[in-house]
Amino acid sequence: MSSTDPKALLPAAIAQRVSSLSFLNRRAIAVVDASGLGESERSGLEQTIRDILIERDDVDEVRVAMTAERKGLTIIAVGSGKGGVGKSTLTANLAIALSRKGRKVGLVDADIYGPSQPVILGNQGDKPVAHDEKLVPVASRFGVPVLSMGHLVELGRAIAWRGPMAAGALTQLFEAHWGDAEVLLVDLPPGTGDVQLTMLQKFKPAGAVIVSTPQDLALIDAARAGQLFDQAGVPVIGLVENMSGYACPHCGEHSDPFGQGGVEQAAERLELPFLGRIPLDLAIRQGSDRGDPPAASDAAVAQPFLEIADRLDAWISARS
């Protein structure tokens, strides 16, 4: 690169909105002031910058962070009382489904010790860059930017941090350049520990979605998660039943290895909305493992996620 201001590579009318433009490891990172621009204008500006910069021989990837004065992010936590209930898969697919509906969505993988989102969203190995001492979220091919400890530590490395270190890492993920995102979904770790308490104290969500499998043990733990949100004054938007029913791909016979209806019954008992159920489906597991979440497709397996996203979108609109 020459010593010339990199912004000179862009037309003057665009360059005056670019706060910074840098190049590193065949990646271009542009931070753009989108104040006063409408949705279509912001999208057009971002696409123009991408089109210009990707033409360079020394650029393989372009990241654009749009900044503007706007309302604060609507933070929605997705939690459970225990691990293994599909919370991360639900969060990723809800983020994609909301994005397909036109929402500007970002995703924080707050499961500091067991991050899953880089695998599910297919950007494992990508690293966030910093601008003005804040992280720029990692792009995904689904239009959902994400930050995760899985992007910050060496692949496969165990994270053995005490509470204060985990809280500091979580703060970096939240206080990032989320650009023009309007909704931030947070994939919480299971349980009710330091990470949850830090988020509730420093980045209080507008609402929470609780996911559980139908069996009694999972429901007991999900109730604890609900109590934590209730004590913090965070409304529970609703409950989701995951791994609800299994259809054999060979004979078509339907079975309920984890039971069915327990979460819906719990929602009725607690006078909380029931947002929907996700079946136990091999395609969901396979898609998550290969970075191809079903909500991004038009297959039948996407429908439950899209329906739950519709209800979540209605809740967001109602509070605006």
Short mmCIF file of C-alpha atoms in Angstrom, two decimals:
data_model
loop_
_atom_site.label_atom_id
_atom_site.label_comp_id
_atom_site.label_asym_id
_atom_site.label_seq_id
_atom_site.Cartn_x
_atom_site.Cartn_y
_atom_site.Cartn_z
CA MET A 1 0.00 0.00 0.00
CA SER A 2 1.19 3.53 -0.65
CA SER A 3 1.24 6.30 1.94
CA THR A 4 -1.71 7.97 0.20
CA ASP A 5 -4.90 8.21 2.26
CA PRO A 6 -6.77 4.98 1.41
CA LYS A 7 -10.06 6.90 1.32
CA ALA A 8 -8.83 8.50 -1.91
CA LEU A 9 -9.66 5.17 -3.55
CA LEU A 10 -13.34 6.05 -3.18
CA PRO A 11 -15.41 8.78 -4.87
CA ALA A 12 -15.27 12.04 -2.92
CA ALA A 13 -18.98 11.95 -1.99
CA ILE A 14 -18.50 8.51 -0.45
CA ALA A 15 -15.07 9.15 1.06
CA GLN A 16 -16.40 12.01 3.18
CA ARG A 17 -18.65 9.52 4.99
CA VAL A 18 -15.85 7.00 5.58
CA SER A 19 -14.42 7.43 9.09
CA SER A 20 -11.59 5.02 8.38
CA LEU A 21 -10.44 2.61 5.70
CA SER A 22 -7.67 0.12 6.33
CA PHE A 23 -6.20 -2.95 4.66
CA LEU A 24 -4.81 -5.97 6.48
CA ASN A 25 -4.11 -9.52 5.31
CA ARG A 26 -6.04 -9.06 2.06
CA ARG A 27 -9.02 -7.70 3.98
CA ALA A 28 -10.48 -4.18 3.63
CA ILE A 29 -12.22 -2.70 6.67
CA ALA A 30 -14.34 0.43 6.22
CA VAL A 31 -16.14 2.28 9.02
CA VAL A 32 -18.84 4.48 7.53
CA ASP A 33 -20.99 7.24 9.04
CA ALA A 34 -24.55 6.56 7.86
CA SER A 35 -26.20 9.39 9.83
CA GLY A 36 -29.28 10.80 8.11
CA LEU A 37 -29.50 8.06 5.49
CA GLY A 38 -32.55 5.93 4.93
CA GLU A 39 -32.51 2.15 4.76
CA SER A 40 -32.14 1.94 0.97
CA GLU A 41 -29.47 4.65 0.95
CA ARG A 42 -27.43 2.85 3.60
CA SER A 43 -27.70 -0.43 1.73
CA GLY A 44 -26.70 1.24 -1.53
CA LEU A 45 -23.73 2.99 0.06
CA GLU A 46 -22.49 -0.20 1.66
CA GLN A 47 -22.82 -2.14 -1.60
CA THR A 48 -20.99 0.55 -3.59
CA ILE A 49 -18.07 0.49 -1.17
CA ARG A 50 -17.94 -3.30 -1.33
CA ASP A 51 -18.05 -3.30 -5.14
CA ILE A 52 -15.20 -0.78 -5.41
CA LEU A 53 -12.87 -2.35 -2.87
CA ILE A 54 -13.34 -5.99 -3.90
CA GLU A 55 -12.00 -5.09 -7.35
CA ARG A 56 -8.54 -4.51 -5.89
CA ASP A 57 -5.97 -7.22 -6.52
CA ASP A 58 -4.86 -7.16 -2.89
CA VAL A 59 -8.38 -7.58 -1.41
CA ASP A 60 -10.25 -10.86 -0.96
CA GLU A 61 -12.78 -9.70 1.65
CA VAL A 62 -14.52 -6.43 2.47
CA ARG A 63 -16.04 -5.58 5.84
CA VAL A 64 -18.22 -2.49 6.23
CA ALA A 65 -19.34 -1.23 9.65
CA MET A 66 -22.13 1.35 9.39
CA THR A 67 -22.39 3.80 12.27
CA ALA A 68 -25.04 6.42 12.95
CA GLU A 69 -26.91 8.09 15.74
CA ARG A 70 -29.84 5.84 16.44
CA LYS A 71 -31.89 4.31 19.20
CA GLY A 72 -30.12 1.83 21.39
CA LEU A 73 -30.03 -1.79 20.36
CA THR A 74 -32.94 -3.99 21.32
CA ILE A 75 -31.13 -6.76 23.16
CA ILE A 76 -32.91 -10.10 23.36
CA ALA A 77 -31.40 -12.91 25.40
CA VAL A 78 -31.93 -16.56 24.50
CA GLY A 79 -31.41 -18.66 27.61
CA SER A 80 -31.95 -22.03 29.20
CA GLY A 81 -31.37 -23.54 32.58
CA LYS A 82 -29.10 -26.30 31.30
CA GLY A 83 -26.91 -27.20 28.36
CA GLY A 84 -27.74 -29.52 25.49
CA VAL A 85 -31.23 -28.20 24.76
CA GLY A 86 -30.39 -26.58 21.41
CA LYS A 87 -30.22 -22.97 22.58
CA SER A 88 -27.34 -21.98 20.27
CA THR A 89 -28.99 -23.57 17.24
CA LEU A 90 -32.24 -21.74 18.02
CA THR A 91 -30.44 -18.40 18.46
CA ALA A 92 -28.59 -18.63 15.15
CA ASN A 93 -31.68 -19.66 13.22
CA LEU A 94 -33.83 -16.95 14.83
CA ALA A 95 -31.20 -14.35 13.89
CA ILE A 96 -31.22 -15.54 10.28
CA ALA A 97 -35.02 -15.70 10.16
CA LEU A 98 -35.35 -12.16 11.52
CA SER A 99 -32.76 -10.97 9.00
CA ARG A 100 -34.81 -12.55 6.21
CA LYS A 101 -37.75 -10.48 7.43
CA GLY A 102 -35.73 -7.30 6.96
CA ARG A 103 -34.50 -6.76 10.52
CA LYS A 104 -30.90 -5.62 11.02
CA VAL A 105 -29.70 -8.30 13.41
CA GLY A 106 -26.42 -8.90 15.21
CA LEU A 107 -25.53 -11.91 17.33
CA VAL A 108 -23.43 -12.12 20.51
CA ASP A 109 -22.22 -15.58 21.46
CA ALA A 110 -22.05 -15.02 25.21
CA ASP A 111 -21.27 -18.66 25.95
CA ILE A 112 -17.70 -17.72 26.90
CA TYR A 113 -16.60 -21.24 27.82
CA GLY A 114 -18.35 -23.19 25.07
CA PRO A 115 -18.87 -20.94 22.02
CA SER A 116 -20.80 -22.57 19.16
CA GLN A 117 -21.84 -19.77 16.83
CA PRO A 118 -18.70 -19.74 14.61
CA VAL A 119 -19.43 -23.36 13.68
CA ILE A 120 -23.17 -22.86 13.18
CA LEU A 121 -22.74 -19.70 11.07
CA GLY A 122 -19.84 -21.12 9.08
CA ASN A 123 -17.21 -18.47 9.90
CA GLN A 124 -15.02 -20.53 12.17
CA GLY A 125 -11.41 -19.37 11.89
CA ASP A 126 -12.33 -15.77 11.00
CA LYS A 127 -10.92 -13.14 13.35
CA PRO A 128 -12.52 -9.78 14.26
CA VAL A 129 -10.49 -6.64 13.77
CA ALA A 130 -10.43 -3.61 16.05
CA HIS A 131 -11.28 -0.01 15.25
CA ASP A 132 -11.04 2.77 17.85
CA GLU A 133 -10.35 0.10 20.49
CA LYS A 134 -13.61 -1.66 19.71
CA LEU A 135 -14.16 -4.90 17.82
CA VAL A 136 -15.75 -4.99 14.38
CA PRO A 137 -18.10 -8.01 14.28
CA VAL A 138 -17.32 -10.90 11.95
CA ALA A 139 -19.55 -11.11 8.90
CA SER A 140 -21.50 -14.22 7.98
CA ARG A 141 -22.89 -15.21 4.60
CA PHE A 142 -26.38 -14.99 6.08
CA GLY A 143 -26.25 -11.22 6.66
CA VAL A 144 -25.90 -11.61 10.44
CA PRO A 145 -22.68 -10.17 11.96
CA VAL A 146 -21.49 -12.07 15.03
CA LEU A 147 -18.94 -11.89 17.81
CA SER A 148 -17.88 -14.92 19.82
CA MET A 149 -15.00 -16.05 21.98
CA GLY A 150 -14.67 -18.71 19.30
CA HIS A 151 -13.41 -15.93 17.02
CA LEU A 152 -10.90 -14.63 19.55
CA VAL A 153 -9.12 -17.72 20.86
CA GLU A 154 -7.19 -20.46 19.13
CA LEU A 155 -9.41 -23.15 17.63
CA GLY A 156 -9.96 -25.96 20.13
CA ARG A 157 -8.30 -24.15 23.02
CA ALA A 158 -9.97 -24.50 26.41
CA ILE A 159 -10.96 -21.24 28.10
CA ALA A 160 -10.27 -21.41 31.84
CA TRP A 161 -11.14 -17.96 33.14
CA ARG A 162 -12.48 -16.76 36.44
CA GLY A 163 -15.58 -14.58 36.59
CA PRO A 164 -13.94 -11.13 36.18
CA MET A 165 -12.06 -12.20 33.04
CA ALA A 166 -15.20 -13.66 31.51
CA ALA A 167 -17.12 -10.49 32.37
CA GLY A 168 -14.44 -8.38 30.68
CA ALA A 169 -14.59 -10.50 27.54
CA LEU A 170 -18.37 -10.24 27.46
CA THR A 171 -18.15 -6.45 27.66
CA GLN A 172 -15.91 -6.38 24.59
CA LEU A 173 -18.44 -8.41 22.64
CA PHE A 174 -21.33 -6.09 23.52
CA GLU A 175 -19.45 -2.79 23.17
CA ALA A 176 -18.44 -3.47 19.58
CA HIS A 177 -19.14 -1.62 16.33
CA TRP A 178 -22.57 -3.10 15.70
CA GLY A 179 -23.22 -0.55 12.97
CA ASP A 180 -26.86 -0.17 12.01
CA ALA A 181 -28.03 -3.32 13.78
CA GLU A 182 -31.36 -2.75 15.53
CA VAL A 183 -31.68 -6.10 17.28
CA LEU A 184 -28.94 -7.98 19.12
CA LEU A 185 -29.67 -11.63 19.91
CA VAL A 186 -27.57 -13.03 22.75
CA ASP A 187 -26.78 -16.72 22.98
CA LEU A 188 -26.37 -17.14 26.73
CA PRO A 189 -24.47 -19.97 28.41
CA PRO A 190 -26.60 -22.45 30.36
CA GLY A 191 -27.30 -21.78 34.00
CA THR A 192 -27.42 -18.62 36.11
CA GLY A 193 -23.75 -17.73 36.69
CA ASP A 194 -21.36 -14.78 36.33
CA VAL A 195 -21.89 -14.23 32.61
CA GLN A 196 -25.66 -13.96 33.00
CA LEU A 197 -25.34 -11.62 35.96
CA THR A 198 -22.86 -9.38 34.13
CA MET A 199 -25.17 -9.09 31.14
CA LEU A 200 -28.21 -8.30 33.27
CA GLN A 201 -26.32 -5.63 35.21
CA LYS A 202 -24.48 -3.92 32.34
CA PHE A 203 -26.50 -4.74 29.20
CA LYS A 204 -30.02 -5.36 30.42
CA PRO A 205 -32.04 -7.12 27.71
CA ALA A 206 -35.40 -5.83 26.54
CA GLY A 207 -36.71 -9.37 26.79
CA ALA A 208 -35.74 -13.03 26.93
CA VAL A 209 -36.64 -16.22 25.11
CA ILE A 210 -36.33 -19.45 27.10
CA VAL A 211 -35.75 -22.76 25.33
CA SER A 212 -36.19 -26.20 26.83
CA THR A 213 -36.73 -29.77 25.84
CA PRO A 214 -40.05 -31.29 26.99
CA GLN A 215 -38.83 -33.57 29.78
CA ASP A 216 -39.34 -32.62 33.42
CA LEU A 217 -35.66 -32.24 34.36
CA ALA A 218 -35.05 -29.69 31.60
CA LEU A 219 -38.22 -27.81 32.54
CA ILE A 220 -37.07 -27.49 36.16
CA ASP A 221 -33.84 -25.86 35.00
CA ALA A 222 -35.67 -23.65 32.51
CA ALA A 223 -37.86 -22.40 35.35
CA ARG A 224 -34.71 -21.30 37.20
CA ALA A 225 -33.61 -19.30 34.16
CA GLY A 226 -37.04 -17.68 34.06
CA GLN A 227 -36.78 -16.74 37.72
CA LEU A 228 -33.43 -15.04 37.08
CA PHE A 229 -34.92 -12.88 34.33
CA ASP A 230 -37.95 -12.12 36.47
CA GLN A 231 -35.78 -11.01 39.40
CA ALA A 232 -33.85 -8.71 37.06
CA GLY A 233 -37.02 -7.15 35.68
CA VAL A 234 -36.51 -8.64 32.20
CA PRO A 235 -39.79 -9.77 30.62
CA VAL A 236 -39.90 -13.30 29.25
CA ILE A 237 -41.10 -12.99 25.66
CA GLY A 238 -42.01 -16.65 25.54
CA LEU A 239 -40.97 -20.29 25.71
CA VAL A 240 -39.77 -22.57 22.91
CA GLU A 241 -39.96 -26.36 22.99
CA ASN A 242 -36.99 -27.96 21.22
CA MET A 243 -36.43 -31.61 20.19
CA SER A 244 -40.19 -31.99 20.16
CA GLY A 245 -41.06 -35.20 18.37
CA TYR A 246 -39.11 -37.32 15.92
CA ALA A 247 -40.21 -38.66 12.55
CA CYS A 248 -38.19 -41.69 11.42
CA PRO A 249 -36.69 -40.90 7.98
CA HIS A 250 -37.02 -44.56 6.96
CA CYS A 251 -40.52 -45.60 8.02
CA GLY A 252 -42.10 -42.23 8.83
CA GLU A 253 -43.23 -43.38 12.26
CA HIS A 254 -43.51 -40.54 14.77
CA SER A 255 -42.16 -40.87 18.31
CA ASP A 256 -41.45 -38.57 21.25
CA PRO A 257 -38.14 -39.63 22.85
CA PHE A 258 -38.10 -36.54 25.09
CA GLY A 259 -41.85 -36.27 25.48
CA GLN A 260 -44.01 -33.58 23.93
CA GLY A 261 -46.03 -30.65 25.12
CA GLY A 262 -44.24 -30.14 28.43
CA VAL A 263 -42.98 -26.67 27.55
CA GLU A 264 -46.35 -25.55 26.22
CA GLN A 265 -48.00 -26.76 29.41
CA ALA A 266 -45.38 -24.95 31.48
CA ALA A 267 -45.98 -21.75 29.51
CA GLU A 268 -49.72 -22.03 30.18
CA ARG A 269 -49.11 -22.67 33.87
CA LEU A 270 -46.78 -19.67 34.13
CA GLU A 271 -49.08 -17.50 32.00
CA LEU A 272 -46.32 -16.91 29.45
CA PRO A 273 -46.58 -17.04 25.64
CA PHE A 274 -45.67 -20.29 23.92
CA LEU A 275 -43.66 -19.36 20.84
CA GLY A 276 -43.53 -22.74 19.15
CA ARG A 277 -41.79 -26.09 18.93
CA ILE A 278 -38.81 -27.36 16.96
CA PRO A 279 -38.73 -31.06 16.02
CA LEU A 280 -35.85 -33.43 16.65
CA ASP A 281 -34.64 -33.55 13.05
CA LEU A 282 -31.37 -34.89 11.67
CA ALA A 283 -31.29 -32.11 9.05
CA ILE A 284 -31.11 -29.46 11.79
CA ARG A 285 -28.13 -31.14 13.42
CA GLN A 286 -26.34 -31.70 10.12
CA GLY A 287 -26.94 -28.14 8.97
CA SER A 288 -25.62 -26.73 12.24
CA ASP A 289 -22.48 -28.86 12.08
CA ARG A 290 -21.58 -27.77 8.56
CA GLY A 291 -22.40 -24.06 8.96
CA ASP A 292 -25.62 -24.21 6.96
CA PRO A 293 -28.50 -23.31 9.33
CA PRO A 294 -31.90 -24.47 8.05
CA ALA A 295 -33.57 -21.06 8.57
CA ALA A 296 -31.55 -19.78 5.61
CA SER A 297 -33.28 -22.26 3.29
CA ASP A 298 -36.79 -22.67 1.94
CA ALA A 299 -36.96 -26.31 3.06
CA ALA A 300 -39.72 -27.54 5.35
CA VAL A 301 -37.26 -27.81 8.23
CA ALA A 302 -36.94 -23.99 8.20
CA GLN A 303 -40.63 -23.39 8.84
CA PRO A 304 -40.69 -23.79 12.65
CA PHE A 305 -37.86 -21.26 13.02
CA LEU A 306 -39.58 -18.80 10.67
CA GLU A 307 -42.85 -19.08 12.60
CA ILE A 308 -41.14 -18.42 15.94
CA ALA A 309 -39.29 -15.50 14.35
CA ASP A 310 -42.64 -14.07 13.20
CA ARG A 311 -43.86 -14.03 16.81
CA LEU A 312 -40.59 -12.52 18.04
CA ASP A 313 -40.72 -9.87 15.30
CA ALA A 314 -44.28 -8.97 16.33
CA TRP A 315 -43.11 -8.53 19.94
CA ILE A 316 -40.27 -6.25 18.82
CA SER A 317 -42.66 -4.16 16.68
CA ALA A 318 -45.18 -3.87 19.52
CA ARG A 319 -42.63 -2.28 21.86
CA SER A 320 -41.33 0.23 19.29
#
